[in-house]
Amino acid sequence: MALDYEIRDDVLWFVTRGDVDYPGGIDTLSEAIAEVARRDSERRWDVVFDIRESTERRSARELRGIADFIAGHDAVLSGRCAIVAGDAFHYGLGRMFAAFSESHGISVEVVRDIDEVEAWLASRPAP
């Protein structure tokens, strides 16, 4: 299965399809963060995780690890993150991730609809 990413304007957008193993997912996060840092070392990037096609069943330890990883890249990432979940289970995982992230000062929005993410992105403060 796959964790893919795209760079859209000031957003690092990840899409999960199926089940991605934790180490492979961290590798993809690292690759994406390195790419945006090379593109523009001054810009700070928002993050979107689209997990509507995910079959992952992340443990609390893994969710905390992802939150810690993202927090460790605050020189590149903006501290704003959105998660688009397609079902109640993944919405709950998103809320758990949000709790871990918020302890690092990262603002996480968990939504069920792609339009909600677009509205969230449009609401970001001007640079």
Coordinates of C-alpha atoms in Angstrom, one line a residue:
M1 CA 0.0 0.0 0.0
A2 CA 1.1 3.6 -0.1
L3 CA 1.7 6.9 1.6
D4 CA 2.2 9.5 -1.1
Y5 CA 2.7 13.2 -0.9
E6 CA 2.2 16.3 -3.0
I7 CA 3.3 19.9 -2.5
R8 CA 0.4 22.2 -3.1
D9 CA 1.1 25.9 -2.6
D10 CA 2.2 26.1 1.1
V11 CA 0.8 22.7 2.0
L12 CA 2.5 19.3 2.3
W13 CA -0.4 17.0 1.5
F14 CA -0.1 13.2 2.3
V15 CA -2.6 10.6 1.1
T16 CA -2.7 7.1 2.7
R17 CA -4.1 4.2 0.7
G18 CA -4.4 0.9 2.5
D19 CA -2.1 0.0 5.3
V20 CA 1.3 1.6 5.5
D21 CA 3.9 0.2 7.9
Y22 CA 5.1 2.7 10.5
P23 CA 8.8 2.9 9.5
G24 CA 7.9 3.3 5.9
G25 CA 5.5 6.1 6.7
I26 CA 8.2 7.9 8.8
D27 CA 10.6 7.5 5.8
T28 CA 8.0 9.2 3.5
L29 CA 7.5 12.0 6.0
S30 CA 11.2 12.6 6.2
E31 CA 11.6 12.6 2.4
A32 CA 8.7 15.1 2.0
I33 CA 10.0 17.4 4.7
A34 CA 13.5 17.3 3.2
E35 CA 12.1 18.2 -0.2
V36 CA 10.1 21.2 1.0
A37 CA 13.1 22.4 3.0
R38 CA 15.2 22.3 -0.2
R39 CA 12.6 24.2 -2.1
D40 CA 12.3 27.1 0.3
S41 CA 14.1 27.1 3.6
E42 CA 12.3 30.2 4.8
R43 CA 8.7 29.0 4.3
R44 CA 6.8 27.0 7.0
W45 CA 4.5 24.4 5.6
D46 CA 1.0 23.3 6.7
V47 CA 0.4 19.6 6.7
V48 CA -2.7 17.7 5.5
F49 CA -3.2 13.9 6.1
D50 CA -5.9 12.5 3.8
I51 CA -6.6 9.1 5.4
R52 CA -10.0 8.5 3.8
E53 CA -8.6 5.4 2.0
S54 CA -6.6 4.2 4.9
T55 CA -7.0 0.8 6.5
E56 CA -4.3 1.5 9.1
R57 CA -5.0 0.7 12.7
R58 CA -2.3 2.9 14.4
S59 CA -1.4 2.3 18.0
A60 CA -1.3 5.1 20.5
R61 CA 2.5 4.7 20.6
E62 CA 2.7 5.1 16.8
L63 CA 0.4 8.2 16.8
R64 CA 2.5 9.8 19.5
G65 CA 5.7 9.0 17.5
I66 CA 4.2 10.7 14.4
A67 CA 3.3 13.7 16.5
D68 CA 6.8 13.8 18.1
F69 CA 8.3 13.5 14.6
I70 CA 6.3 16.4 13.2
A71 CA 7.0 18.5 16.3
G72 CA 10.8 17.9 15.7
H73 CA 10.5 19.7 12.3
D74 CA 9.1 23.0 13.5
A75 CA 11.7 24.9 11.5
V76 CA 10.0 23.6 8.3
L77 CA 6.5 22.9 9.4
S78 CA 4.0 25.6 10.4
G79 CA 2.4 23.9 13.4
R80 CA -0.9 23.6 11.5
C81 CA -2.2 20.2 10.5
A82 CA -5.5 18.8 9.2
I83 CA -6.7 15.2 9.0
V84 CA -9.4 14.1 6.6
A85 CA -11.0 10.9 7.9
G86 CA -13.5 8.8 6.0
D87 CA -15.0 6.8 8.9
A88 CA -15.6 7.0 12.6
F89 CA -12.7 4.8 13.5
H90 CA -10.1 6.9 11.6
Y91 CA -11.8 10.1 12.9
G92 CA -11.1 8.8 16.4
L93 CA -7.5 8.0 15.6
G94 CA -7.2 11.5 14.2
R95 CA -8.5 13.0 17.4
M96 CA -6.0 10.9 19.4
F97 CA -3.2 12.2 17.1
A98 CA -4.5 15.7 17.7
A99 CA -4.2 15.3 21.4
F100 CA -0.6 14.1 21.2
S101 CA 0.2 16.9 18.7
E102 CA -1.4 19.7 20.7
S103 CA 0.9 18.8 23.6
H104 CA 3.6 20.1 21.3
G105 CA 1.7 23.2 20.4
I106 CA 0.6 21.9 17.0
S107 CA -2.9 22.9 16.0
V108 CA -4.8 19.9 14.5
E109 CA -8.1 20.0 12.7
V110 CA -9.8 16.6 12.2
V111 CA -12.6 16.6 9.6
R112 CA -14.6 14.2 7.5
D113 CA -14.9 16.1 4.2
I114 CA -12.3 17.5 1.8
D115 CA -14.3 20.8 1.5
E116 CA -13.7 21.3 5.3
V117 CA -10.0 21.0 4.7
E118 CA -10.1 23.5 1.9
A119 CA -12.0 26.0 4.2
W120 CA -9.5 25.3 7.0
L121 CA -6.6 26.1 4.6
A122 CA -8.3 29.2 3.4
S123 CA -8.7 30.4 7.0
R124 CA -5.0 30.5 7.7
P125 CA -3.5 33.8 8.8
A126 CA -1.8 35.9 6.2
P127 CA 2.1 35.7 6.3

